[in-house]
PDB file of C-alpha atoms and ligand atoms in Angstrom:
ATOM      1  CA  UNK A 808      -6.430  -4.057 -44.096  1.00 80.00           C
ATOM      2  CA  UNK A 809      -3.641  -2.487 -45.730  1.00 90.00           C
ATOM      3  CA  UNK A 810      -2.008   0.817 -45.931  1.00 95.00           C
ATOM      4  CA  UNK A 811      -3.160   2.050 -42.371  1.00 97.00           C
ATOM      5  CA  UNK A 812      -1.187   5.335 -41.610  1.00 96.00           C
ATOM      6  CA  UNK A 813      -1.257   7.517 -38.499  1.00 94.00           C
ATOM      7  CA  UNK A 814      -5.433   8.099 -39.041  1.00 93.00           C
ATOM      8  CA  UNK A 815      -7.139   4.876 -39.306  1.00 97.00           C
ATOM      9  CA  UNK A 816      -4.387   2.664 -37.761  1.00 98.00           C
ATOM     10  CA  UNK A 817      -6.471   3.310 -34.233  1.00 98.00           C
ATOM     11  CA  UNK A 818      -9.733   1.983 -35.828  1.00 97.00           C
ATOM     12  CA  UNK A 819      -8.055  -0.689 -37.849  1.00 97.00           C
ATOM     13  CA  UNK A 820      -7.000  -2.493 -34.046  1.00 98.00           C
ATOM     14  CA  UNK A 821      -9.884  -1.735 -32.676  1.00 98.00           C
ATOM     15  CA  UNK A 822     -11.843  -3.636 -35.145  1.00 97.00           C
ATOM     16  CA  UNK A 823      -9.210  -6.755 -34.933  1.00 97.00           C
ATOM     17  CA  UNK A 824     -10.107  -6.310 -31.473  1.00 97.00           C
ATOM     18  CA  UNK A 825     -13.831  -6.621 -31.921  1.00 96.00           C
ATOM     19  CA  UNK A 826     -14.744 -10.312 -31.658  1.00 96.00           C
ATOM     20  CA  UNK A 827     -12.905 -10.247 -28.118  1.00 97.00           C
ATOM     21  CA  UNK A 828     -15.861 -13.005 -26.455  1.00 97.00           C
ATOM     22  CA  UNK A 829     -15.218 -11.173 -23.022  1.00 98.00           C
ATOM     23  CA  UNK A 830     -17.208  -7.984 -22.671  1.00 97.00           C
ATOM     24  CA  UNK A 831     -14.835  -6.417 -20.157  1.00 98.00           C
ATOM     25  CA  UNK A 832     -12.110  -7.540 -21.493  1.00 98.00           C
ATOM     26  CA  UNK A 833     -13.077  -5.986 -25.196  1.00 98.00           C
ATOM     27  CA  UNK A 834     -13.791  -2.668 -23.259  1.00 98.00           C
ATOM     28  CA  UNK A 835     -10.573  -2.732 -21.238  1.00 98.00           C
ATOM     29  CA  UNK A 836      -8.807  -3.300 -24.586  1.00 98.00           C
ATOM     30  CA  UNK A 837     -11.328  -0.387 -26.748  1.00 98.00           C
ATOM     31  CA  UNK A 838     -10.214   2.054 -23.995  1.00 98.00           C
ATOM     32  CA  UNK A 839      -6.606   1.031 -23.746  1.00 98.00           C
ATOM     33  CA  UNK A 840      -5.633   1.302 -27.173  1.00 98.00           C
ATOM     34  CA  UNK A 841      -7.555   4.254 -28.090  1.00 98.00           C
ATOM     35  CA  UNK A 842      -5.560   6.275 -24.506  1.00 98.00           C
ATOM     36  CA  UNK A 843      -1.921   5.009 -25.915  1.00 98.00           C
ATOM     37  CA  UNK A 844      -2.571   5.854 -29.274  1.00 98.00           C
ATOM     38  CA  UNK A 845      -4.180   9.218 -28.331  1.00 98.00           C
ATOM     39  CA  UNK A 846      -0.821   9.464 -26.297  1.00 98.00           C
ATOM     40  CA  UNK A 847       1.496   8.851 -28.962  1.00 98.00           C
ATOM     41  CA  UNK A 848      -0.451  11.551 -30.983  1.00 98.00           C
ATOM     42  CA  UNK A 849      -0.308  13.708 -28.505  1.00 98.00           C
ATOM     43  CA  UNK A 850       3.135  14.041 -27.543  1.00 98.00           C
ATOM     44  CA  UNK A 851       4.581  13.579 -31.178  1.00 98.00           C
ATOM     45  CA  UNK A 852       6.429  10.414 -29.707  1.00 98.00           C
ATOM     46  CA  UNK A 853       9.229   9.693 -31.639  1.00 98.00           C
ATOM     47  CA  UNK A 854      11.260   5.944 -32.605  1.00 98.00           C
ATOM     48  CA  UNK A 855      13.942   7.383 -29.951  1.00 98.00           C
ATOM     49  CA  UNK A 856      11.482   7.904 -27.258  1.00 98.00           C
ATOM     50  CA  UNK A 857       9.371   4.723 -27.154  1.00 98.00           C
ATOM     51  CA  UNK A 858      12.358   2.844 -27.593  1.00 98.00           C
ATOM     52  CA  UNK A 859      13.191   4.070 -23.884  1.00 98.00           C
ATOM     53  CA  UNK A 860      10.106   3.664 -23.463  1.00 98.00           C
ATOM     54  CA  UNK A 861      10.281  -0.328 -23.903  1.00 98.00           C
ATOM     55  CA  UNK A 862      13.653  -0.287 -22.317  1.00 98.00           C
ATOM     56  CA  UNK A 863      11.932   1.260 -18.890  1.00 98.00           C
ATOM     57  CA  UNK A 864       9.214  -1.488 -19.133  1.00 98.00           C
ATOM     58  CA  UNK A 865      11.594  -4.227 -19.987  1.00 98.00           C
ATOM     59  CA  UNK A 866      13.896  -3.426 -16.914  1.00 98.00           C
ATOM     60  CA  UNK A 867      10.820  -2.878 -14.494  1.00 98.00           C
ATOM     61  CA  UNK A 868       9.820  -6.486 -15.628  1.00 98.00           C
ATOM     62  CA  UNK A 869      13.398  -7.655 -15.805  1.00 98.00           C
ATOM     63  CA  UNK A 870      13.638  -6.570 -11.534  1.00 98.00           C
ATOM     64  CA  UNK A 871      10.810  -8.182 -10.459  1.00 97.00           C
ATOM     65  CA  UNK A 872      11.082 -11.405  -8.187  1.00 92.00           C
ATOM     66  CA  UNK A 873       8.578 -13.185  -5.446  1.00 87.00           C
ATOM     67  CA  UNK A 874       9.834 -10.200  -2.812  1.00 84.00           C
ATOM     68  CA  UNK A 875      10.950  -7.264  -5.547  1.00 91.00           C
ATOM     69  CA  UNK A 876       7.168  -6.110  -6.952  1.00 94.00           C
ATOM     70  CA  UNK A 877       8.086  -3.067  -9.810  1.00 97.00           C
ATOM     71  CA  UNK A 878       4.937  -2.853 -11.204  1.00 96.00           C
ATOM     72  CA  UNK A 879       3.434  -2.268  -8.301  1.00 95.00           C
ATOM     73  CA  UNK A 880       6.000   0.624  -7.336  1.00 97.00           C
ATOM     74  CA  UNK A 881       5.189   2.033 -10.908  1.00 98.00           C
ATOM     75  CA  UNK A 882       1.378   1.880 -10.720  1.00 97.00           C
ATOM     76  CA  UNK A 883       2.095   3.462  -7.257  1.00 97.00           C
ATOM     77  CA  UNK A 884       4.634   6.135  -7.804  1.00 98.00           C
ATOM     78  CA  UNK A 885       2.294   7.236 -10.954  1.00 98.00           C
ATOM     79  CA  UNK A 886      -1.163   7.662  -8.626  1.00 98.00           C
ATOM     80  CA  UNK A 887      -2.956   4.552 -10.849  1.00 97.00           C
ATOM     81  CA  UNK A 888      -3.134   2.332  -7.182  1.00 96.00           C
ATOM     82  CA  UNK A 889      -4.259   5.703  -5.389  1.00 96.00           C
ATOM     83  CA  UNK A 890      -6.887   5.942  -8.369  1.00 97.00           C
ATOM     84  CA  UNK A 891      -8.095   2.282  -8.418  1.00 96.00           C
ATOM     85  CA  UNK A 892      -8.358   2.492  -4.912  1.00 95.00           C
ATOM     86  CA  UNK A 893     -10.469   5.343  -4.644  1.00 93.00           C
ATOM     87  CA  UNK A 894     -12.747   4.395  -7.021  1.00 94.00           C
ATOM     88  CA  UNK A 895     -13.408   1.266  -5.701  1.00 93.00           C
ATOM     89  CA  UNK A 896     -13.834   2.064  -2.242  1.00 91.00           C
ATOM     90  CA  UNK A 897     -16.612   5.056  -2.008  1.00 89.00           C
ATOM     91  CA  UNK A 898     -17.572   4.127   1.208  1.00 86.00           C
ATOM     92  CA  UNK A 899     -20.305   6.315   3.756  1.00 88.00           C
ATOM     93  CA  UNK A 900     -18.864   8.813   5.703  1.00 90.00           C
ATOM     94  CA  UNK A 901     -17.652   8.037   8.957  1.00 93.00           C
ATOM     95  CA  UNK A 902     -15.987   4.321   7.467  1.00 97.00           C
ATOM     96  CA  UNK A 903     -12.309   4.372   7.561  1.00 97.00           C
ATOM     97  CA  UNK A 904     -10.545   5.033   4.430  1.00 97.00           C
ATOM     98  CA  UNK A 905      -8.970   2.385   2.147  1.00 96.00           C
ATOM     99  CA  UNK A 906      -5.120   3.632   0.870  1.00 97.00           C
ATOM    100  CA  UNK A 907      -2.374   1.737  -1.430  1.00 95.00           C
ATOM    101  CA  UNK A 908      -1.702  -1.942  -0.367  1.00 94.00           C
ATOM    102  CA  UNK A 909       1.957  -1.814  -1.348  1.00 92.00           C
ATOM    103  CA  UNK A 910       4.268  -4.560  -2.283  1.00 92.00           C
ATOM    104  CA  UNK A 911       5.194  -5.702   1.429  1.00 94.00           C
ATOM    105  CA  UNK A 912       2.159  -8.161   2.545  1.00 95.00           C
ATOM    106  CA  UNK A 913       2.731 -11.564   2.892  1.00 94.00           C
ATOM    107  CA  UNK A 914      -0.161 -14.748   2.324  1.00 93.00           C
ATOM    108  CA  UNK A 915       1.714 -16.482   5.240  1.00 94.00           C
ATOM    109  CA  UNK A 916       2.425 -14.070   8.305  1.00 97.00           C
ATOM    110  CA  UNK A 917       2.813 -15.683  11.774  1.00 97.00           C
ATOM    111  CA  UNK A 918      -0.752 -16.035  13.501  1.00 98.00           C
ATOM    112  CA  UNK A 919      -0.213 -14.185  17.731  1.00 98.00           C
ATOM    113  CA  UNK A 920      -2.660 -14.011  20.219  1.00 98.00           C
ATOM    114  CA  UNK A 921      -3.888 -10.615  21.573  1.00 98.00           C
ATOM    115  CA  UNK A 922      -1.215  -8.632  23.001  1.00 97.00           C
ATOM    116  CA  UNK A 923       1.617 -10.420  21.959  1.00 98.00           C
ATOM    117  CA  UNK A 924       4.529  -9.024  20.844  1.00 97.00           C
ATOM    118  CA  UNK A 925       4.458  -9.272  17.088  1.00 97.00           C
ATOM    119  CA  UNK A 926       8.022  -7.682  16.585  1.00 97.00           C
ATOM    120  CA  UNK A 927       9.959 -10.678  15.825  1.00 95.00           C
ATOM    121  CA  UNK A 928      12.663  -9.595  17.765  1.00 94.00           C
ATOM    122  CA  UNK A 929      13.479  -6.389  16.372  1.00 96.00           C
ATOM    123  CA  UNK A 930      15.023  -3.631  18.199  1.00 96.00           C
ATOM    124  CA  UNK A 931      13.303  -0.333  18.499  1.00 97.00           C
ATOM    125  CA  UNK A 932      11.048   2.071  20.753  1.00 97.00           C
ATOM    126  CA  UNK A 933       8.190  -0.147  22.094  1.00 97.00           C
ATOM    127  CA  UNK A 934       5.089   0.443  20.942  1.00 98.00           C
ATOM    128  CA  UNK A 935       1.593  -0.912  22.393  1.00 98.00           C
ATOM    129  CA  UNK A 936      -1.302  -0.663  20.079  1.00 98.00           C
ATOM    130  CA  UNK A 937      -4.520  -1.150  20.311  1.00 98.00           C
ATOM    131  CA  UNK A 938      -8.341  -0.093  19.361  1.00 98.00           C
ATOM    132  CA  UNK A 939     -11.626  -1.489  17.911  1.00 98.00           C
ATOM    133  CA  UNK A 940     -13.347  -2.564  15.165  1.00 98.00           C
ATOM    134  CA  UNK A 941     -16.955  -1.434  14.794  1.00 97.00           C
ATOM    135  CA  UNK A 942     -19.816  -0.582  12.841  1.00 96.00           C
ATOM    136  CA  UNK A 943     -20.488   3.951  12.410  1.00 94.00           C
ATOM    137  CA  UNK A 944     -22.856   3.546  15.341  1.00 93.00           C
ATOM    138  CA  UNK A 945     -20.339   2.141  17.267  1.00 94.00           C
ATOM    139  CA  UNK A 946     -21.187  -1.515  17.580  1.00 96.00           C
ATOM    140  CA  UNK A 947     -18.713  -3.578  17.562  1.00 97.00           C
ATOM    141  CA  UNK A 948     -17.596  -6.537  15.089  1.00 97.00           C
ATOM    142  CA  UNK A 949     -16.680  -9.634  16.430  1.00 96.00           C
ATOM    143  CA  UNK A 950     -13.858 -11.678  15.925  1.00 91.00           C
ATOM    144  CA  UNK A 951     -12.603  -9.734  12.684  1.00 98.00           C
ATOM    145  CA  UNK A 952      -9.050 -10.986  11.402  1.00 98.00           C
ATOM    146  CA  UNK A 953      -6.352  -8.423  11.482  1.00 98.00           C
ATOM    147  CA  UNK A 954      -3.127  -8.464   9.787  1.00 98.00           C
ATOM    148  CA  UNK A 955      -0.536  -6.006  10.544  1.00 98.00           C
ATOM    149  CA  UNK A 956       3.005  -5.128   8.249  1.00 98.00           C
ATOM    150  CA  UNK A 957       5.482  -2.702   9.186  1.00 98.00           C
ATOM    151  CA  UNK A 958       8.915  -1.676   8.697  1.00 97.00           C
ATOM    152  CA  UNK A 959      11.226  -1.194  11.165  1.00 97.00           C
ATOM    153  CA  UNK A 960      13.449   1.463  12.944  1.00 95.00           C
ATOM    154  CA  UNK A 961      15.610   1.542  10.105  1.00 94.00           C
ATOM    155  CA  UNK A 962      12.812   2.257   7.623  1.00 95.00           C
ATOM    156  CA  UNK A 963      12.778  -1.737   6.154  1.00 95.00           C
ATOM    157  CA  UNK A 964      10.547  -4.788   5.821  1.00 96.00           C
ATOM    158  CA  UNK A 965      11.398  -7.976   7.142  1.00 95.00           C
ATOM    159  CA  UNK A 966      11.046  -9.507   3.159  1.00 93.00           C
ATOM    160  CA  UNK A 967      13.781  -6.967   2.055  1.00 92.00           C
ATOM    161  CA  UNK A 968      16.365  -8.240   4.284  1.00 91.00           C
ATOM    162  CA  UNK A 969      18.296 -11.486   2.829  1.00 87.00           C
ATOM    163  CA  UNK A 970      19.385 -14.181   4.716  1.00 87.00           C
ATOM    164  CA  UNK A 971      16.302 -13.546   7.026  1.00 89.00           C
ATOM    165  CA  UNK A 972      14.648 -16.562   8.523  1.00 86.00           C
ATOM    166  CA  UNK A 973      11.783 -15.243  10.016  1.00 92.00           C
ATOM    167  CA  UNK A 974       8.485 -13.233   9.457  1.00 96.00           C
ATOM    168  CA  UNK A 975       9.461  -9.935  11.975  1.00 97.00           C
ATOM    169  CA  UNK A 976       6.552  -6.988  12.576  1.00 98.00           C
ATOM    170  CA  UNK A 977       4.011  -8.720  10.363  1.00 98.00           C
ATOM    171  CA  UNK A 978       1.120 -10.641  11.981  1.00 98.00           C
ATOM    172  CA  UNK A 979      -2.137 -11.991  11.782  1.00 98.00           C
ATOM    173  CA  UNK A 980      -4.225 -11.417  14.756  1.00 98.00           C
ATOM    174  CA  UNK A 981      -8.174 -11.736  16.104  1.00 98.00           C
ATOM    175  CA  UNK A 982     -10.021  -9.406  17.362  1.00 98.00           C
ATOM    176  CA  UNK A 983     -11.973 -10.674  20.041  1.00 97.00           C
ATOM    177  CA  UNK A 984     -15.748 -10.857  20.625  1.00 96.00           C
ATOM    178  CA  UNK A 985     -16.024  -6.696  21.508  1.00 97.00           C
ATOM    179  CA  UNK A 986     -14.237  -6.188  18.346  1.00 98.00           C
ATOM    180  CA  UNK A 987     -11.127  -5.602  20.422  1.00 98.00           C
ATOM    181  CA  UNK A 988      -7.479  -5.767  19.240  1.00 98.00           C
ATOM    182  CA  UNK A 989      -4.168  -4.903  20.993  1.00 98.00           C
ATOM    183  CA  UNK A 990      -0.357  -6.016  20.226  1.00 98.00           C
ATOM    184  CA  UNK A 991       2.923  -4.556  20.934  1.00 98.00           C
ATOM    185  CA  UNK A 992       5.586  -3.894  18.656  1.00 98.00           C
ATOM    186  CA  UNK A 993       8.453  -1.622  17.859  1.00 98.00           C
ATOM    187  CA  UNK A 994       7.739   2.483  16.286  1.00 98.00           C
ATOM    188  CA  UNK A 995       7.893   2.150  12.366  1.00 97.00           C
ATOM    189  CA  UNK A 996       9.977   5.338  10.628  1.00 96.00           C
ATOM    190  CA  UNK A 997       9.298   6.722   7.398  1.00 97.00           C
ATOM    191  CA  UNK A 998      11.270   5.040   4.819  1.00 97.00           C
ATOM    192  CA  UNK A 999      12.235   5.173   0.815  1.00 97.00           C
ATOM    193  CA  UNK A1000      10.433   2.683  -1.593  1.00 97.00           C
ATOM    194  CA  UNK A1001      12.919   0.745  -3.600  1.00 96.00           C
ATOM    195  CA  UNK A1002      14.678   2.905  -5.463  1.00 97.00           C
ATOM    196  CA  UNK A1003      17.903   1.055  -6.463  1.00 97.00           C
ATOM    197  CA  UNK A1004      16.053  -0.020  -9.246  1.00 98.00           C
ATOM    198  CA  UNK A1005      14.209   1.844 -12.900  1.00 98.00           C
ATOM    199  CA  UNK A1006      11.295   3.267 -10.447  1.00 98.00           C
ATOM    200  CA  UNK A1007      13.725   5.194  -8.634  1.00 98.00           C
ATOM    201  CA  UNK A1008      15.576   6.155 -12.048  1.00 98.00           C
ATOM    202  CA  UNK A1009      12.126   7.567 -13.095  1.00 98.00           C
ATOM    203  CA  UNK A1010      11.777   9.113 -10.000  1.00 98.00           C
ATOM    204  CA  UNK A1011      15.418  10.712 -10.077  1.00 98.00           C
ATOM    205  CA  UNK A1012      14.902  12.073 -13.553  1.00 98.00           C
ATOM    206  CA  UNK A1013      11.472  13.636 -12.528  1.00 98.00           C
ATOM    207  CA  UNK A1014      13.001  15.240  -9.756  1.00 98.00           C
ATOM    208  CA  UNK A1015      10.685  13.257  -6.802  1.00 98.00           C
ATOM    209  CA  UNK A1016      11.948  12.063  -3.334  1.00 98.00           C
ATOM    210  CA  UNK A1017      11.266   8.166  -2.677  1.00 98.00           C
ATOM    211  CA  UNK A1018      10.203   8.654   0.609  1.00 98.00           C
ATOM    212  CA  UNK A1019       6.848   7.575   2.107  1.00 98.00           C
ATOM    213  CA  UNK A1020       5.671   9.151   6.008  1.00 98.00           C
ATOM    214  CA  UNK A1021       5.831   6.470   8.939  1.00 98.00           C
ATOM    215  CA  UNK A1022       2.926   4.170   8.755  1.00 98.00           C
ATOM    216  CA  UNK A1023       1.542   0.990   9.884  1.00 98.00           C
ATOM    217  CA  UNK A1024      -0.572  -1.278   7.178  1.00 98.00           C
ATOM    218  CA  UNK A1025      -3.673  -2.936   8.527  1.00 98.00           C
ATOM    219  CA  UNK A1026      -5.868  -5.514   6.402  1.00 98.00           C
ATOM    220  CA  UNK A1027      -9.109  -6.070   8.456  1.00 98.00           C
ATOM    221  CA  UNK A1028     -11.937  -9.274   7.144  1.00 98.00           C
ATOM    222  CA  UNK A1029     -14.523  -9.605   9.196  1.00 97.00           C
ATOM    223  CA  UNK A1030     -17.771 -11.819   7.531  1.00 95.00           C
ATOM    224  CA  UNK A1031     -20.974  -9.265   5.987  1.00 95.00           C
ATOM    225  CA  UNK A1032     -18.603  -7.000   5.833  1.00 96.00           C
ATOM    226  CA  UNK A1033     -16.051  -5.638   2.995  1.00 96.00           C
ATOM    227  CA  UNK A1034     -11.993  -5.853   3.411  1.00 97.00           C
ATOM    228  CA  UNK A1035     -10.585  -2.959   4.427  1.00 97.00           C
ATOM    229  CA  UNK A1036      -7.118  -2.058   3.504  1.00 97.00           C
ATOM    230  CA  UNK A1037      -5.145   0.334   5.069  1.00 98.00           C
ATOM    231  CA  UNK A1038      -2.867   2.148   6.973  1.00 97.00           C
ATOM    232  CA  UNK A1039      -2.341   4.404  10.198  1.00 98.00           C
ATOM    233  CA  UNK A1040      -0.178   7.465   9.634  1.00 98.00           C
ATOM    234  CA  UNK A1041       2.182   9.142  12.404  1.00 98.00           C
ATOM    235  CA  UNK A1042       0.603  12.902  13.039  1.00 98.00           C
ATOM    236  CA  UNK A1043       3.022  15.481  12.800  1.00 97.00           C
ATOM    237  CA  UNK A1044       5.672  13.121  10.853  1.00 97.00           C
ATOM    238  CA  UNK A1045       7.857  14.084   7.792  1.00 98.00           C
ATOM    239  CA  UNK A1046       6.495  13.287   4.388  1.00 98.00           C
ATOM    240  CA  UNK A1047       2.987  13.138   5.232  1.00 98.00           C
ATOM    241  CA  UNK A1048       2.121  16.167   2.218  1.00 98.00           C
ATOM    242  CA  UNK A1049       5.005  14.296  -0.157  1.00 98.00           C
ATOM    243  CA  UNK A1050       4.414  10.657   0.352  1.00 98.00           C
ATOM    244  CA  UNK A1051       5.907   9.236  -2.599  1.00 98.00           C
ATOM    245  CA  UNK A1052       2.725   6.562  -3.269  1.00 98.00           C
ATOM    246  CA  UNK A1053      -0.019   9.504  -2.616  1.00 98.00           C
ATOM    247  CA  UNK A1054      -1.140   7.173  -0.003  1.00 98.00           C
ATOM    248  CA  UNK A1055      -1.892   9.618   2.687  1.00 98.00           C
ATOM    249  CA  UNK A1056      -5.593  10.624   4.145  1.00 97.00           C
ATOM    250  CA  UNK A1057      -6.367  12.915   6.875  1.00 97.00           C
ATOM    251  CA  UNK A1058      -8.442  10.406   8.561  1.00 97.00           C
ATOM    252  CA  UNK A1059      -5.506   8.087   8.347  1.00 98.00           C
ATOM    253  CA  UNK A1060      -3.556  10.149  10.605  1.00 98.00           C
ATOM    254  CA  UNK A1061      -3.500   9.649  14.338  1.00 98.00           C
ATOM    255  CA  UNK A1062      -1.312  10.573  17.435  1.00 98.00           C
ATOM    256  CA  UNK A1063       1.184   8.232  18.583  1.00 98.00           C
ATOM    257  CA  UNK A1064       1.749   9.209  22.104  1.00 97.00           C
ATOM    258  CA  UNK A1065       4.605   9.434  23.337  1.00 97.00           C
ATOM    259  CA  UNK A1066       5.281   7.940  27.106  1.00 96.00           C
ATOM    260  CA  UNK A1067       8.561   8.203  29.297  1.00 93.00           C
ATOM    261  CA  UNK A1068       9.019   5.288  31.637  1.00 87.00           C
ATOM    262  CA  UNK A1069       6.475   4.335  33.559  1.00 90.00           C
ATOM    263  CA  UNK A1070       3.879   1.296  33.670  1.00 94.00           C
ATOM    264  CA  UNK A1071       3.125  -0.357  30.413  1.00 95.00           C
ATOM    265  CA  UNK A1072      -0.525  -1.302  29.249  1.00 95.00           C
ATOM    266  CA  UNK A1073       0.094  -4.266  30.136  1.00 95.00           C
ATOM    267  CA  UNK A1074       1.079  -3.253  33.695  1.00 94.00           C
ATOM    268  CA  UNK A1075       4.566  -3.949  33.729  1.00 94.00           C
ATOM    269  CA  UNK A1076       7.014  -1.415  34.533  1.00 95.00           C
ATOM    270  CA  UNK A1077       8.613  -0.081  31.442  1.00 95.00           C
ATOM    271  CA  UNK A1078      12.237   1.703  31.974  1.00 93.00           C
ATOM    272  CA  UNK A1079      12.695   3.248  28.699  1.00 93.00           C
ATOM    273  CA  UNK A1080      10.845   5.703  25.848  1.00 96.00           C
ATOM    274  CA  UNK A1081       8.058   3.885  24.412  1.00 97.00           C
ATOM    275  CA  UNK A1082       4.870   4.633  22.215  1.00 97.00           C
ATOM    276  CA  UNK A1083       0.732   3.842  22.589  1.00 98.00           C
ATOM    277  CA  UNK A1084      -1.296   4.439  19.550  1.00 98.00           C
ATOM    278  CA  UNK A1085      -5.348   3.674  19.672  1.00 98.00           C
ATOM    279  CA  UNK A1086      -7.202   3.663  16.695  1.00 98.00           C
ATOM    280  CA  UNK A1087     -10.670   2.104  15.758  1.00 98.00           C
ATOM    281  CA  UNK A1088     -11.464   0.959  12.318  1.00 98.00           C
ATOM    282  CA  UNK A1089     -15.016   0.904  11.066  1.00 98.00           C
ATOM    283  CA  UNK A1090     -16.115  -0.857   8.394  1.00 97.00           C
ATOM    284  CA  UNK A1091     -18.529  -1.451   5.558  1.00 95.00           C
ATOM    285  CA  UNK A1092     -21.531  -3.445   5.332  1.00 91.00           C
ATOM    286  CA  UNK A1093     -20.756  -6.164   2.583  1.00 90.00           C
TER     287      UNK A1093
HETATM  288  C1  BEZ B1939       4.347   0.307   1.510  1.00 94.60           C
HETATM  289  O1  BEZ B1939       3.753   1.096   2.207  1.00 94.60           O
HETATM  290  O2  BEZ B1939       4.742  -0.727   2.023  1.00 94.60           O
HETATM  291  C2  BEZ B1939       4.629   0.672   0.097  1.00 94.60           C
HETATM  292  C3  BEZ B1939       3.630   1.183  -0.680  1.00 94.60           C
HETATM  293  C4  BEZ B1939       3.906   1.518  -1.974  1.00 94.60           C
HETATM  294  C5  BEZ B1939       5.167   1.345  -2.493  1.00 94.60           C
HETATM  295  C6  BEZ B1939       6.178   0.843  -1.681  1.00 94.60           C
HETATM  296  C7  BEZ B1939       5.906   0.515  -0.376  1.00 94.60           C
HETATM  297 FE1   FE B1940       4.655   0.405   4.048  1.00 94.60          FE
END
């Protein structure tokens, strides 16, 4: 093959491509090179342009570490985890909705029992949550898994901070045999995604906010039935029509109540400001 020019060079790859032994793989690849090169015809792109192009994907690479995940702030801050997601989790109404995972789970999250306080000793409003996890007619799933992440009061995740030596409002928790779970903590705020780094150049230069609403992730396993990922959104907080990850759903949104003083859930007196929130999750038949 010789002489391609800006007509056949498309087909030429393609049909280097073709004795790819893995099906999906060979259709991933069809698909891929046909969208980039239909791109670069597109928008004219010139030598200058992909140039920065490479540059932008060399420096997103060049960031990354075990705790810093750019990629994943890319696919997020374009809509491609808010696509994948969707696609792949059409679930019957009534179900709770799947959002972005985000690059702030951990595999190895400290393990509580129910209604322990999973704040690692962060300071902040108190929060006691709680709810169930069920089936759409209501019957509850027993002993599902639950982890929880969150940031804290200043809008970070334990992972970011350095020097930190241990896990702080992440946790694994079970739900017991009604499908119950409950845990105290301290009130999440809204916080910017990294943007110190070429995500948050891209975002500058397109004229976006980094910001994403207050939220608290959830992953919930529970055997016959499929993983939910997700999170629970603060009703009537900033950034919920602007989140910078297009991770927010209606459904996802719930009241966190706000309680002066008074007796806890737990039944202990409580002197200051603190928070309930009580959400359900209902999941999908595997
Ligand atoms: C998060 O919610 O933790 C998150 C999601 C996407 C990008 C950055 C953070
Ligand atoms: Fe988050």
């Amino acid at each position: 093959m010789r002489n391609l020019d800006e007509q056949t060079i498309t087909r030429a790859v393609l049909e280097r491509n073709c004795g790819t032994e893995d099906r999906r793989l060979h259709e991933i690849m069809t698909s891929l090179v046909q969208h980039l090169h239909a791109f670069a015809r597109e928008t004219k792109l010139t030598e200058e342009e992909w140039e920065k192009g490479i540059e932008f994907l060399t420096a997103v690479g060049q960031i990354c570490t075990p705790t810093r995940q750019e990629f994943i702030l890319l696919s997020d801050t374009l809509g491609l985890s808010t696509l994948v997601t969707a696609q792949n989790h059409k679930k019957p109404v009534g179900c709770t909705e799947a959002t972005v995972f985000g690059p702030f789970h951990v595999a190895d999250a400290p393990h509580y029992d129910l209604g322990e306080d999973i704040s690692g000793g962060l300071p902040g409003t108190p929060w006691f949550v709680k709810g169930k996890v069920r089936t759409t007619d209501g019957t509850p799933i027993p002993n599902a898994t639950i982890e929880v992440w969150q940031a804290d009061e200043a809008g970070f995740y334990d992972v970011q901070k350095p020097g930190l030596d241990n896990y702080q409002g992440r946790a694994i928790i079970q739900a017991d045999a009604q499908g119950l779970y409950h845990f105290k903590s301290i009130v999440p705020e809204c916080y910017p995604i990294p943007h110190d780094g070429p995500v948050g150049k891209m975002l500058e230069a397109l004229n976006r906010h980094p910001w994403r609403p207050a939220h608290l992730h959830f992953m919930i396993t529970a055997p016959g039935f499929l993983r939910l990922v997700t999170h629970v959104f603060r009703e009537g907080g900033d950034y919920l029509d602007s989140d910078a990850v297009f991770g927010v759903r209606s459904s996802l949104i719930a009241d966190w109540v706000r309680h002066e003083s008074g007796i806890d859930p737990y039944g202990k007196e409580i002197d200051s400001l603190y928070y309930t929130l009580d959400f359900d999750f209902i999941l999908h038949h595997a």
